[in-house]
Amino acid sequence: MATPSKKTSTPSPQASKRALPRDPSSEVPSKRKNPAPQLPLVQSSGPFVEGSIVRISMENFLTYDICEVSPGPHLNMIIGANGTGKSSIVCAICLGLAGKPAFMGRADKVGFFVKRGCSRGMVEIELFRASGNLVITREIDVAKNQSFWFINKKSTTQKVVEEQVAALNIQVGNLCQFLPQDKVGEFAKLSKIELLEATEKSIGPPEMHRYHCELKNFREKEKQLETSCKEKTEYLQKMVQRNERYKQDVERFYERKRHLDLIEMLEAKRPWVEYENVRQEYEEVKLVRDRVKEEVRKLKEGQIPITRRIEEMENERHNLEARIKEKATDIKEASQKCKQKQDVIERKDKHIEEIQQALTVKQNEELDRQRRISNTRKMIEDLQNELKTTENCENLQPQIDAITNDLRRIQDEKALCEGEIIDKRRERETLEKEKKSVDDHIVRFDNLMNQKEDKLRQRFRDTYDAVLWLRSNRDKFKQRVCEPIMLTINMKDNKNAKYIENHIPSNDLRAFVFESQEDMEVFLKEVRDNKKLRVNAVIAPKSSYADKAPSRSLNELKQYGFFSYLRELFDAPDPVMSYLCCQYHIHEVPVGTEKTRERIERMIHLGAVYTSLTEDRKMRAHYQLISQKQVTVIQETRLKQIYTAEEKYVVKTSFYSNKIISSNTSLKVAQFLTVTVDLEQRRHLEEQLKEISRKLQAVDSRLIALRETSKHLEHKDNELRQKKKELLERKTKKRQLEQKISSKLGSLKLMEQDTCNLEEEERKASTKIKEINVQKAKLVTELTNLIKICTSLHIQKVDLILQNTTVISEKNKLESDYMAASSQLRLTEQHFIELDENRQRLLQKCKELMKRARQVCNLGAEQTLPQEYQTVFQDLPNTLDEIDALLTEERSRASCFTGLNPTVKERWLNPLKELVEKINEKFSNFFSSMQCAGEVDLHTENEEDYDKYGIRIRVKFRSSTQLHELTPHHQSGGERSVSTMLYLMALQELNRCPFRVVDEINQGMDPINERRVFEMVVNTACKENTSQYFFITPKLLQNLPYSEKMTVLFVYNGPHMLEPNRWNLKAFQRRRRRITFTQPS
């Protein structure tokens, strides 16, 4: 019995009216999700016949999760309500024994038999064999609709499984052996011919069906021959039918004998010809093999000198490369010395050029002085000539004085104008420089700001989008709004950014700072509600905390290594600084150095300390309990939070012991504040840039006006000067000439006094150049020697490189030849191996052919071919093709002389008649016991039409009717079921099959026939030496007879079944007996 979980059915084998073979719990299959342990293979030879089913195991198959059934050796009745899974066991038997899915009439794909929702299913059948049970496993993959086969847990193919099943004479496709529920109606539809073939396969000897097929083939050939000869011999047969038939029979007999004798000789000679052909092929292969073997030996010997030469070349190449490296080192040293000498020579050349240039300058100066003296003398002479011709002029002094006063006034105005223009130009240049400097500063600020904004965008995209919106909508706010704190903070030193980021949470670092609650609500409504951005916002205190003084001055804390408060480490707008001071007391938190940490660590050992490690934050935290009487940095300073170089200390007072507890945490690396941007300074620069631009515009306007004024004064000045010039020329020409002559004479005197001794300068320069040339000549000599050495080394190196190249080229050629020879050697060796294997194969084949030829001629191992065979063989063809062609021809001729081999017909027909007679005897007895009549006979219309032979079943259920052939239309459904069941029972004792399956064949029977059929099934299937029988039914009549050899398998399902480990069959039987005893009579 079964106790399945869920609403799926599981069968449970139970023995009725007999002792169980093992503990009942082991017989109960279940729907467990964990597979049951495998039962040991049944090796007992007991009542099971060869090929009977010992065990059926299913997993994820149709209605079952996991189920195992152990049938008995005789009649197995599988009982259960419709839909519980009885036919699922039949399907498992069919598919597990390599049956086709379509045969059961349910589905055409094996994947449809896997339980819905599962990807794989399994069926395992254990068949009894005297030599050891055969376990066949079929695993089904739903996705690929494929099956994987295993025999005794070893992977195999479906073809091997089919061969193993066929060897046990199991035919799941034969309705006489395997009748599933959906094929019960098909049995009555079988024709006589199909029923005969099914019966032959089921209970006939193995060769009976084969003989039947041979007979049908022979008959078909005979019909073809008769048809071809009928037209030619029809007239002759009518005229001399009897006499000619005897005459022809004799002639045909002797003619056929001659053909058979010839066939016998051809078949005897054929193995000898085949042997001779193979022997000749063997000799040819052997000769080729020996030739290839010699070729392999020569190739191996030819490789030895090449290998030795390659090794010599490799050694020579290593030596040459070592010498080339030595020469390269020498060349490098000589080249460095040459370069040093060249540098010294170049410096000497440069010194000479400098001396020559100085001398040339002096020479040019002297030539220029002589030229100026000559020009001055000529000018004096011209002036003196002009003075002689000059006449006295009238008094023009008043006009000249007036013009001079006007000129002086205009000159003053012009000087003032030009001075102002120069000042404005200088002022403009200064402003442009200032503007460029401010622009550069703004660009640098923008680059730094972009870096901070990129970090904000990458980490907090919503906050970055809110910043962009704020910059475009500042006009919506009444008071100042500061961008996120991480953008407004400007570190004075980037190294200190880690303190600020460890002190201020990231949520506040990305928060916007407002001075007005109303502004913050407007901002959050637009950004959070409308744009759905996740941003933070805070309000700065109304009264500023930005300048609030710390409780202790920094000078008092410097003795402990503190160098600053957090507030002094950065700059920020006033609202941001005020908020941070109010919220995080950055004006009260000092920052120390390594000295501070050492002072703290030295005091740790004075108190009780315990340490715990926090793995999830991957940092070390030390908790120290410090006595109030101990003098420590923390107690002295009375600070709540302090920072050292790499740690943060937080001080608390214990609520229970009133002791000071300090915790220290390693500082995280700074991520956002490492880039410094001063927004206030940037705004100041922008304002400064605007002011500079305004000033530049004013300066440009003033310059334009001044240039116009200067141009007007210049024009007026030129006019006055021209007038004055004309007057002066008229008045003062003589005086001017005298003054010019006097001036030129003074200049001439000065030029004549300023003389230079060129010869002395040239002599000094020549002396210096000679000294330098002597040094230079010495250097050139040394350089020439070095160049010669270097050239010699280069030549030697090139020579070595050429030698090395030659050696490498020769080595590569040898290696190429060696590789080609090796490749040829490998190919030749492979050819040799193939030839040797072919030789061995041919030698073995020769031995086999010789043995077969001697067997054909009935010769012993030492006997020679008799002379009579040799004589006959000489007249026969000598090639296999000719012999095969002649054999085919002679066999065809011989087959024409007889339409049928009577031996085959007798071997098939006589046992078949006996077999049908036995079936008829048992079938008739079964029907007689039911007060009905039935018979089975071998039916044919023409004795020679072997493909028309069939088994005819005729039945009669009422005494007033005649025997009628069983057809799908004449009898009722119940009558067809009874006839089918009784025919299968008639086959049961004659059956060669190891088991038979009949599924729900009693559905159409009336109670009387069902009871009679059931009794026959029990009596027949429970006899000794009968095959295994599976009878599947959803119901049974009351008070039916049972046998001790029966095995009843109940299939139950439902949501309230017990678990398998809680089912106790003996307790159930006791309860059942108590219920039976207490029922009223």
mmCIF file of N, CA and C in Angstrom, residues 476-526:
data_model
loop_
_atom_site.group_PDB
_atom_site.id
_atom_site.type_symbol
_atom_site.label_atom_id
_atom_site.label_comp_id
_atom_site.label_asym_id
_atom_site.label_seq_id
_atom_site.Cartn_x
_atom_site.Cartn_y
_atom_site.Cartn_z
ATOM 1 N N LYS A 476 14.727 83.177 -7.485
ATOM 2 C CA LYS A 476 13.516 82.755 -6.790
ATOM 3 C C LYS A 476 13.647 82.822 -5.278
ATOM 4 N N PHE A 477 14.840 83.091 -4.775
ATOM 5 C CA PHE A 477 15.083 83.047 -3.339
ATOM 6 C C PHE A 477 15.328 84.455 -2.796
ATOM 7 N N LYS A 478 14.846 84.681 -1.593
ATOM 8 C CA LYS A 478 14.948 86.005 -0.980
ATOM 9 C C LYS A 478 16.293 86.207 -0.301
ATOM 10 N N GLN A 479 16.812 85.183 0.321
ATOM 11 C CA GLN A 479 18.084 85.298 1.020
ATOM 12 C C GLN A 479 19.111 84.370 0.376
ATOM 13 N N ARG A 480 20.275 84.380 0.972
ATOM 14 C CA ARG A 480 21.396 83.638 0.389
ATOM 15 C C ARG A 480 21.174 82.125 0.505
ATOM 16 N N VAL A 481 21.503 81.420 -0.582
ATOM 17 C CA VAL A 481 21.442 79.954 -0.612
ATOM 18 C C VAL A 481 22.827 79.433 -1.008
ATOM 19 N N CYS A 482 23.385 78.598 -0.167
ATOM 20 C CA CYS A 482 24.724 78.039 -0.428
ATOM 21 C C CYS A 482 24.595 76.658 -1.063
ATOM 22 N N GLU A 483 25.463 76.426 -2.037
ATOM 23 C CA GLU A 483 25.508 75.114 -2.674
ATOM 24 C C GLU A 483 25.966 74.055 -1.686
ATOM 25 N N PRO A 484 25.940 72.743 -2.060
ATOM 26 C CA PRO A 484 26.335 71.699 -1.106
ATOM 27 C C PRO A 484 27.648 72.007 -0.414
ATOM 28 N N ILE A 485 27.727 71.626 0.847
ATOM 29 C CA ILE A 485 28.872 71.990 1.693
ATOM 30 C C ILE A 485 30.175 71.526 1.077
ATOM 31 N N MET A 486 30.178 70.352 0.422
ATOM 32 C CA MET A 486 31.430 69.832 -0.143
ATOM 33 C C MET A 486 31.944 70.726 -1.270
ATOM 34 N N LEU A 487 31.044 71.515 -1.908
ATOM 35 C CA LEU A 487 31.476 72.434 -2.969
ATOM 36 C C LEU A 487 31.923 73.768 -2.406
ATOM 37 N N THR A 488 31.373 74.178 -1.257
ATOM 38 C CA THR A 488 31.683 75.504 -0.712
ATOM 39 C C THR A 488 32.887 75.474 0.213
ATOM 40 N N ILE A 489 33.197 74.296 0.782
ATOM 41 C CA ILE A 489 34.364 74.216 1.677
ATOM 42 C C ILE A 489 35.634 74.295 0.858
ATOM 43 N N ASN A 490 36.589 75.104 1.321
ATOM 44 C CA ASN A 490 37.871 75.276 0.644
ATOM 45 C C ASN A 490 38.978 74.977 1.642
ATOM 46 N N MET A 491 39.611 73.809 1.485
ATOM 47 C CA MET A 491 40.671 73.401 2.412
ATOM 48 C C MET A 491 41.913 74.270 2.202
ATOM 49 N N LYS A 492 42.487 74.686 3.339
ATOM 50 C CA LYS A 492 43.735 75.443 3.245
ATOM 51 C C LYS A 492 44.899 74.519 2.918
ATOM 52 N N ASP A 493 44.819 73.287 3.355
ATOM 53 C CA ASP A 493 45.836 72.275 3.047
ATOM 54 C C ASP A 493 45.096 70.966 2.753
ATOM 55 N N ASN A 494 45.305 70.418 1.539
ATOM 56 C CA ASN A 494 44.564 69.208 1.136
ATOM 57 C C ASN A 494 44.827 68.029 2.059
ATOM 58 N N LYS A 495 45.975 68.010 2.724
ATOM 59 C CA LYS A 495 46.293 66.881 3.603
ATOM 60 C C LYS A 495 45.310 66.785 4.761
ATOM 61 N N ASN A 496 44.683 67.910 5.132
ATOM 62 C CA ASN A 496 43.776 67.919 6.283
ATOM 63 C C ASN A 496 42.335 67.594 5.898
ATOM 64 N N ALA A 497 42.074 67.298 4.616
ATOM 65 C CA ALA A 497 40.699 67.026 4.189
ATOM 66 C C ALA A 497 40.122 65.810 4.899
ATOM 67 N N LYS A 498 40.959 64.850 5.263
ATOM 68 C CA LYS A 498 40.451 63.629 5.895
ATOM 69 C C LYS A 498 39.784 63.924 7.236
ATOM 70 N N TYR A 499 40.286 64.946 7.988
ATOM 71 C CA TYR A 499 39.668 65.259 9.274
ATOM 72 C C TYR A 499 38.244 65.760 9.071
ATOM 73 N N ILE A 500 38.047 66.641 8.084
ATOM 74 C CA ILE A 500 36.720 67.212 7.863
ATOM 75 C C ILE A 500 35.751 66.128 7.391
ATOM 76 N N GLU A 501 36.191 65.264 6.438
ATOM 77 C CA GLU A 501 35.290 64.235 5.923
ATOM 78 C C GLU A 501 34.963 63.171 6.965
ATOM 79 N N ASN A 502 35.865 62.892 7.906
ATOM 80 C CA ASN A 502 35.577 61.947 8.986
ATOM 81 C C ASN A 502 34.684 62.571 10.054
ATOM 82 N N HIS A 503 34.692 63.902 10.151
ATOM 83 C CA HIS A 503 33.920 64.569 11.189
ATOM 84 C C HIS A 503 32.496 64.892 10.735
ATOM 85 N N ILE A 504 32.343 65.270 9.465
ATOM 86 C CA ILE A 504 31.031 65.658 8.948
ATOM 87 C C ILE A 504 30.475 64.497 8.130
ATOM 88 N N PRO A 505 29.276 63.990 8.436
ATOM 89 C CA PRO A 505 28.695 62.879 7.649
ATOM 90 C C PRO A 505 28.495 63.287 6.193
ATOM 91 N N SER A 506 28.492 62.262 5.313
ATOM 92 C CA SER A 506 28.347 62.531 3.882
ATOM 93 C C SER A 506 26.990 63.141 3.551
ATOM 94 N N ASN A 507 25.945 62.825 4.355
ATOM 95 C CA ASN A 507 24.627 63.404 4.088
ATOM 96 C C ASN A 507 24.649 64.924 4.239
ATOM 97 N N ASP A 508 25.416 65.419 5.231
ATOM 98 C CA ASP A 508 25.522 66.875 5.396
ATOM 99 C C ASP A 508 26.515 67.479 4.420
ATOM 100 N N LEU A 509 27.525 66.720 4.014
ATOM 101 C CA LEU A 509 28.481 67.247 3.038
ATOM 102 C C LEU A 509 27.786 67.570 1.717
ATOM 103 N N ARG A 510 26.730 66.840 1.389
ATOM 104 C CA ARG A 510 26.026 67.116 0.145
ATOM 105 C C ARG A 510 24.718 67.872 0.368
ATOM 106 N N ALA A 511 24.603 68.534 1.538
ATOM 107 C CA ALA A 511 23.400 69.284 1.862
ATOM 108 C C ALA A 511 23.533 70.739 1.422
ATOM 109 N N PHE A 512 22.416 71.355 0.965
ATOM 110 C CA PHE A 512 22.337 72.775 0.656
ATOM 111 C C PHE A 512 22.071 73.541 1.961
ATOM 112 N N VAL A 513 22.678 74.724 2.106
ATOM 113 C CA VAL A 513 22.545 75.511 3.334
ATOM 114 C C VAL A 513 21.717 76.760 3.016
ATOM 115 N N PHE A 514 20.643 76.945 3.791
ATOM 116 C CA PHE A 514 19.736 78.077 3.598
ATOM 117 C C PHE A 514 19.772 78.969 4.827
ATOM 118 N N GLU A 515 19.520 80.256 4.616
ATOM 119 C CA GLU A 515 19.385 81.195 5.719
ATOM 120 C C GLU A 515 17.927 81.420 6.084
ATOM 121 N N SER A 516 17.010 80.991 5.188
ATOM 122 C CA SER A 516 15.586 81.232 5.404
ATOM 123 C C SER A 516 14.820 79.924 5.260
ATOM 124 N N GLN A 517 13.885 79.694 6.199
ATOM 125 C CA GLN A 517 13.040 78.507 6.150
ATOM 126 C C GLN A 517 12.138 78.535 4.912
ATOM 127 N N GLU A 518 11.679 79.709 4.558
ATOM 128 C CA GLU A 518 10.811 79.863 3.392
ATOM 129 C C GLU A 518 11.553 79.485 2.115
ATOM 130 N N ASP A 519 12.801 79.957 1.995
ATOM 131 C CA ASP A 519 13.596 79.589 0.820
ATOM 132 C C ASP A 519 13.811 78.089 0.735
ATOM 133 N N MET A 520 14.057 77.446 1.864
ATOM 134 C CA MET A 520 14.300 75.999 1.864
ATOM 135 C C MET A 520 13.046 75.236 1.424
ATOM 136 N N GLU A 521 11.865 75.706 1.861
ATOM 137 C CA GLU A 521 10.636 75.035 1.469
ATOM 138 C C GLU A 521 10.391 75.189 -0.031
ATOM 139 N N VAL A 522 10.666 76.384 -0.567
ATOM 140 C CA VAL A 522 10.521 76.577 -2.014
ATOM 141 C C VAL A 522 11.460 75.637 -2.772
ATOM 142 N N PHE A 523 12.692 75.560 -2.302
ATOM 143 C CA PHE A 523 13.697 74.711 -2.957
ATOM 144 C C PHE A 523 13.279 73.233 -2.925
ATOM 145 N N LEU A 524 12.885 72.753 -1.731
ATOM 146 C CA LEU A 524 12.532 71.334 -1.602
ATOM 147 C C LEU A 524 11.269 71.000 -2.377
ATOM 148 N N LYS A 525 10.314 71.912 -2.439
ATOM 149 C CA LYS A 525 9.094 71.656 -3.205
ATOM 150 C C LYS A 525 9.412 71.484 -4.688
ATOM 151 N N GLU A 526 10.292 72.349 -5.187
ATOM 152 C CA GLU A 526 10.623 72.280 -6.607
ATOM 153 C C GLU A 526 11.498 71.065 -6.927
#
